[in-house]
Amino acid sequence: MNESDLDELISSLTPYESADSVKTYRNTVSISCPACEEPFDDLVVCSGEYDSLELSKVLDLCVTTVDDDVLLFTHQH
């Protein structure tokens, strides 16, 4: 995935939360995860050198990077 692919993906998602260097987007249109090809629930973009996430649910994660950003695709059970 490159930066233009990420921009296109984000344009299809619904912004959900933003805090410092972590942004979350909801997948309300059932786009497939680029890693496992199953629809994902949320995309979490971590752009800080160090980011911390507090998860309140058990999730499966698929992970990739674009430039210096880490992308987490969440899958709820």
Tab-separated table of N, CA and C in Angstrom:
chain	number	residue	atom	x	y	z
A	1	MET	N	0.858	-1.168	0.000
A	1	MET	CA	0.000	0.000	0.000
A	1	MET	C	0.902	1.228	0.000
A	2	ASN	N	0.581	2.174	-0.854
A	2	ASN	CA	1.343	3.425	-0.881
A	2	ASN	C	0.458	4.562	-0.366
A	3	GLU	N	1.006	5.766	-0.323
A	3	GLU	CA	0.297	6.895	0.268
A	3	GLU	C	-0.975	7.252	-0.502
A	4	SER	N	-0.950	7.155	-1.825
A	4	SER	CA	-2.166	7.471	-2.590
A	4	SER	C	-3.245	6.413	-2.357
A	5	ASP	N	-2.850	5.141	-2.195
A	5	ASP	CA	-3.814	4.085	-1.848
A	5	ASP	C	-4.448	4.369	-0.486
A	6	LEU	N	-3.621	4.813	0.472
A	6	LEU	CA	-4.121	5.135	1.802
A	6	LEU	C	-5.094	6.306	1.736
A	7	ASP	N	-4.752	7.351	0.988
A	7	ASP	CA	-5.647	8.506	0.851
A	7	ASP	C	-6.991	8.088	0.260
A	8	GLU	N	-6.952	7.231	-0.750
A	8	GLU	CA	-8.185	6.740	-1.372
A	8	GLU	C	-9.004	5.920	-0.380
A	9	LEU	N	-8.332	5.058	0.380
A	9	LEU	CA	-9.018	4.249	1.383
A	9	LEU	C	-9.682	5.139	2.428
A	10	ILE	N	-8.942	6.085	2.974
A	10	ILE	CA	-9.464	6.969	4.024
A	10	ILE	C	-10.646	7.782	3.516
A	11	SER	N	-10.624	8.172	2.249
A	11	SER	CA	-11.736	8.954	1.707
A	11	SER	C	-13.040	8.160	1.677
A	12	SER	N	-12.958	6.834	1.737
A	12	SER	CA	-14.148	5.978	1.731
A	12	SER	C	-14.626	5.616	3.129
A	13	LEU	N	-13.860	5.991	4.157
A	13	LEU	CA	-14.179	5.641	5.538
A	13	LEU	C	-14.785	6.831	6.277
A	14	THR	N	-15.402	6.553	7.416
A	14	THR	CA	-16.022	7.590	8.240
A	14	THR	C	-15.094	7.939	9.400
A	15	PRO	N	-14.656	9.208	9.503
A	15	PRO	CA	-13.804	9.592	10.644
A	15	PRO	C	-14.542	9.300	11.955
A	16	TYR	N	-13.797	8.778	12.937
A	16	TYR	CA	-14.418	8.389	14.201
A	16	TYR	C	-13.801	9.119	15.386
A	17	GLU	N	-12.498	8.949	15.591
A	17	GLU	CA	-11.814	9.594	16.713
A	17	GLU	C	-10.445	10.085	16.261
A	18	SER	N	-9.988	11.135	16.940
A	18	SER	CA	-8.651	11.651	16.683
A	18	SER	C	-8.075	12.160	17.995
A	19	ALA	N	-6.891	11.676	18.340
A	19	ALA	CA	-6.220	12.106	19.563
A	19	ALA	C	-4.722	12.118	19.302
A	20	ASP	N	-4.143	13.297	19.377
A	20	ASP	CA	-2.713	13.466	19.130
A	20	ASP	C	-2.323	12.845	17.791
A	21	SER	N	-1.525	11.803	17.804
A	21	SER	CA	-1.030	11.222	16.556
A	21	SER	C	-1.749	9.922	16.185
A	22	VAL	N	-2.920	9.670	16.783
A	22	VAL	CA	-3.707	8.471	16.470
A	22	VAL	C	-5.073	8.900	15.938
A	23	LYS	N	-5.419	8.388	14.753
A	23	LYS	CA	-6.722	8.680	14.150
A	23	LYS	C	-7.431	7.365	13.848
A	24	THR	N	-8.738	7.353	14.103
A	24	THR	CA	-9.540	6.158	13.872
A	24	THR	C	-10.642	6.463	12.871
A	25	TYR	N	-10.849	5.515	11.953
A	25	TYR	CA	-11.879	5.627	10.928
A	25	TYR	C	-12.744	4.375	10.955
A	26	ARG	N	-14.063	4.539	10.808
A	26	ARG	CA	-15.000	3.413	10.767
A	26	ARG	C	-15.214	2.964	9.329
A	27	ASN	N	-15.264	1.674	9.154
A	27	ASN	CA	-15.522	1.092	7.841
A	27	ASN	C	-17.019	0.811	7.750
A	28	THR	N	-17.787	1.791	7.317
A	28	THR	CA	-19.242	1.657	7.251
A	28	THR	C	-19.717	1.108	5.912
A	29	VAL	N	-18.789	0.836	4.988
A	29	VAL	CA	-19.163	0.349	3.654
A	29	VAL	C	-18.566	-1.019	3.346
A	30	SER	N	-18.056	-1.706	4.366
A	30	SER	CA	-17.534	-3.084	4.238
A	30	SER	C	-16.401	-3.240	3.233
A	31	ILE	N	-15.446	-2.333	3.274
A	31	ILE	CA	-14.249	-2.450	2.441
A	31	ILE	C	-13.412	-3.607	2.970
A	32	SER	N	-12.790	-4.346	2.087
A	32	SER	CA	-11.955	-5.486	2.479
A	32	SER	C	-10.606	-5.022	3.019
A	33	CYS	N	-10.121	-5.737	4.020
A	33	CYS	CA	-8.803	-5.503	4.598
A	33	CYS	C	-7.740	-5.882	3.556
A	34	PRO	N	-6.720	-5.060	3.356
A	34	PRO	CA	-5.687	-5.407	2.375
A	34	PRO	C	-4.832	-6.600	2.788
A	35	ALA	N	-4.833	-6.946	4.071
A	35	ALA	CA	-4.009	-8.067	4.531
A	35	ALA	C	-4.732	-9.405	4.427
A	36	CYS	N	-5.981	-9.467	4.907
A	36	CYS	CA	-6.691	-10.754	4.963
A	36	CYS	C	-7.877	-10.834	4.007
A	37	GLU	N	-8.209	-9.733	3.387
A	37	GLU	CA	-9.289	-9.627	2.405
A	37	GLU	C	-10.695	-9.803	2.988
A	38	GLU	N	-10.821	-9.798	4.312
A	38	GLU	CA	-12.123	-9.802	4.979
A	38	GLU	C	-12.479	-8.348	5.306
A	39	PRO	N	-13.767	-7.989	5.348
A	39	PRO	CA	-14.123	-6.627	5.754
A	39	PRO	C	-13.585	-6.335	7.158
A	40	PHE	N	-13.050	-5.160	7.350
A	40	PHE	CA	-12.548	-4.762	8.656
A	40	PHE	C	-13.538	-3.806	9.301
A	41	ASP	N	-13.419	-3.602	10.617
A	41	ASP	CA	-14.326	-2.714	11.336
A	41	ASP	C	-13.797	-1.289	11.395
A	42	ASP	N	-12.560	-1.138	11.823
A	42	ASP	CA	-11.962	0.190	11.964
A	42	ASP	C	-10.546	0.183	11.409
A	43	LEU	N	-10.118	1.349	10.978
A	43	LEU	CA	-8.723	1.580	10.612
A	43	LEU	C	-8.160	2.549	11.633
A	44	VAL	N	-7.078	2.167	12.286
A	44	VAL	CA	-6.394	3.023	13.247
A	44	VAL	C	-5.053	3.395	12.626
A	45	VAL	N	-4.822	4.709	12.467
A	45	VAL	CA	-3.581	5.210	11.881
A	45	VAL	C	-2.754	5.826	12.991
A	46	CYS	N	-1.573	5.260	13.236
A	46	CYS	CA	-0.654	5.738	14.274
A	46	CYS	C	0.517	6.418	13.573
A	47	SER	N	0.648	7.730	13.767
A	47	SER	CA	1.702	8.464	13.067
A	47	SER	C	2.784	9.004	13.992
A	48	GLY	N	2.666	8.740	15.285
A	48	GLY	CA	3.687	9.189	16.222
A	48	GLY	C	4.838	8.199	16.301
A	49	GLU	N	5.947	8.667	16.846
A	49	GLU	CA	7.086	7.758	17.028
A	49	GLU	C	6.712	6.653	18.006
A	50	TYR	N	5.971	7.032	19.057
A	50	TYR	CA	5.447	6.078	20.037
A	50	TYR	C	3.985	6.416	20.263
A	51	ASP	N	3.114	5.446	20.120
A	51	ASP	CA	1.695	5.643	20.379
A	51	ASP	C	1.210	4.529	21.292
A	52	SER	N	0.219	4.846	22.110
A	52	SER	CA	-0.354	3.872	23.028
A	52	SER	C	-1.841	3.761	22.734
A	53	LEU	N	-2.341	2.534	22.720
A	53	LEU	CA	-3.759	2.291	22.484
A	53	LEU	C	-4.349	1.587	23.683
A	54	GLU	N	-5.522	2.030	24.106
A	54	GLU	CA	-6.242	1.363	25.178
A	54	GLU	C	-7.426	0.656	24.544
A	55	LEU	N	-7.364	-0.655	24.476
A	55	LEU	CA	-8.409	-1.437	23.834
A	55	LEU	C	-9.402	-1.935	24.867
A	56	SER	N	-10.681	-1.717	24.586
A	56	SER	CA	-11.716	-2.175	25.515
A	56	SER	C	-12.376	-3.459	25.029
A	57	LYS	N	-11.964	-3.963	23.854
A	57	LYS	CA	-12.538	-5.176	23.282
A	57	LYS	C	-11.421	-6.102	22.822
A	58	VAL	N	-11.762	-7.380	22.708
A	58	VAL	CA	-10.834	-8.332	22.111
A	58	VAL	C	-10.964	-8.192	20.600
A	59	LEU	N	-9.852	-7.929	19.935
A	59	LEU	CA	-9.860	-7.699	18.492
A	59	LEU	C	-8.764	-8.500	17.815
A	60	ASP	N	-9.042	-8.917	16.593
A	60	ASP	CA	-7.981	-9.408	15.723
A	60	ASP	C	-7.449	-8.194	14.986
A	61	LEU	N	-6.144	-8.161	14.760
A	61	LEU	CA	-5.525	-7.023	14.083
A	61	LEU	C	-4.745	-7.476	12.869
A	62	CYS	N	-4.858	-6.721	11.792
A	62	CYS	CA	-3.978	-6.851	10.638
A	62	CYS	C	-3.184	-5.556	10.594
A	63	VAL	N	-1.900	-5.628	10.265
A	63	VAL	CA	-1.013	-4.472	10.374
A	63	VAL	C	-0.216	-4.279	9.090
A	64	THR	N	-0.049	-3.019	8.700
A	64	THR	CA	0.847	-2.659	7.610
A	64	THR	C	1.400	-1.269	7.902
A	65	THR	N	2.292	-0.808	7.065
A	65	THR	CA	2.845	0.537	7.204
A	65	THR	C	2.754	1.269	5.877
A	66	VAL	N	2.660	2.588	5.967
A	66	VAL	CA	2.761	3.483	4.818
A	66	VAL	C	3.670	4.606	5.266
A	67	ASP	N	4.813	4.721	4.599
A	67	ASP	CA	5.850	5.660	5.024
A	67	ASP	C	6.166	5.403	6.493
A	68	ASP	N	5.978	6.393	7.364
A	68	ASP	CA	6.276	6.212	8.785
A	68	ASP	C	5.032	5.914	9.615
A	69	ASP	N	3.866	5.774	8.972
A	69	ASP	CA	2.626	5.514	9.692
A	69	ASP	C	2.380	4.012	9.819
A	70	VAL	N	1.863	3.603	10.968
A	70	VAL	CA	1.453	2.220	11.188
A	70	VAL	C	-0.062	2.179	11.042
A	71	LEU	N	-0.556	1.223	10.240
A	71	LEU	CA	-1.989	1.074	10.024
A	71	LEU	C	-2.456	-0.218	10.671
A	72	LEU	N	-3.460	-0.109	11.526
A	72	LEU	CA	-4.054	-1.263	12.199
A	72	LEU	C	-5.476	-1.428	11.684
A	73	PHE	N	-5.766	-2.584	11.112
A	73	PHE	CA	-7.107	-2.908	10.666
A	73	PHE	C	-7.714	-3.832	11.704
A	74	THR	N	-8.815	-3.394	12.349
A	74	THR	CA	-9.401	-4.174	13.427
A	74	THR	C	-10.520	-5.061	12.911
A	75	HIS	N	-10.633	-6.229	13.530
A	75	HIS	CA	-11.692	-7.189	13.226
A	75	HIS	C	-12.287	-7.638	14.554
A	76	GLN	N	-13.558	-7.302	14.790
A	76	GLN	CA	-14.230	-7.713	16.030
A	76	GLN	C	-14.734	-9.128	15.899
A	77	HIS	N	-14.861	-9.785	17.021
A	77	HIS	CA	-15.383	-11.160	17.043
A	77	HIS	C	-16.885	-11.133	17.091
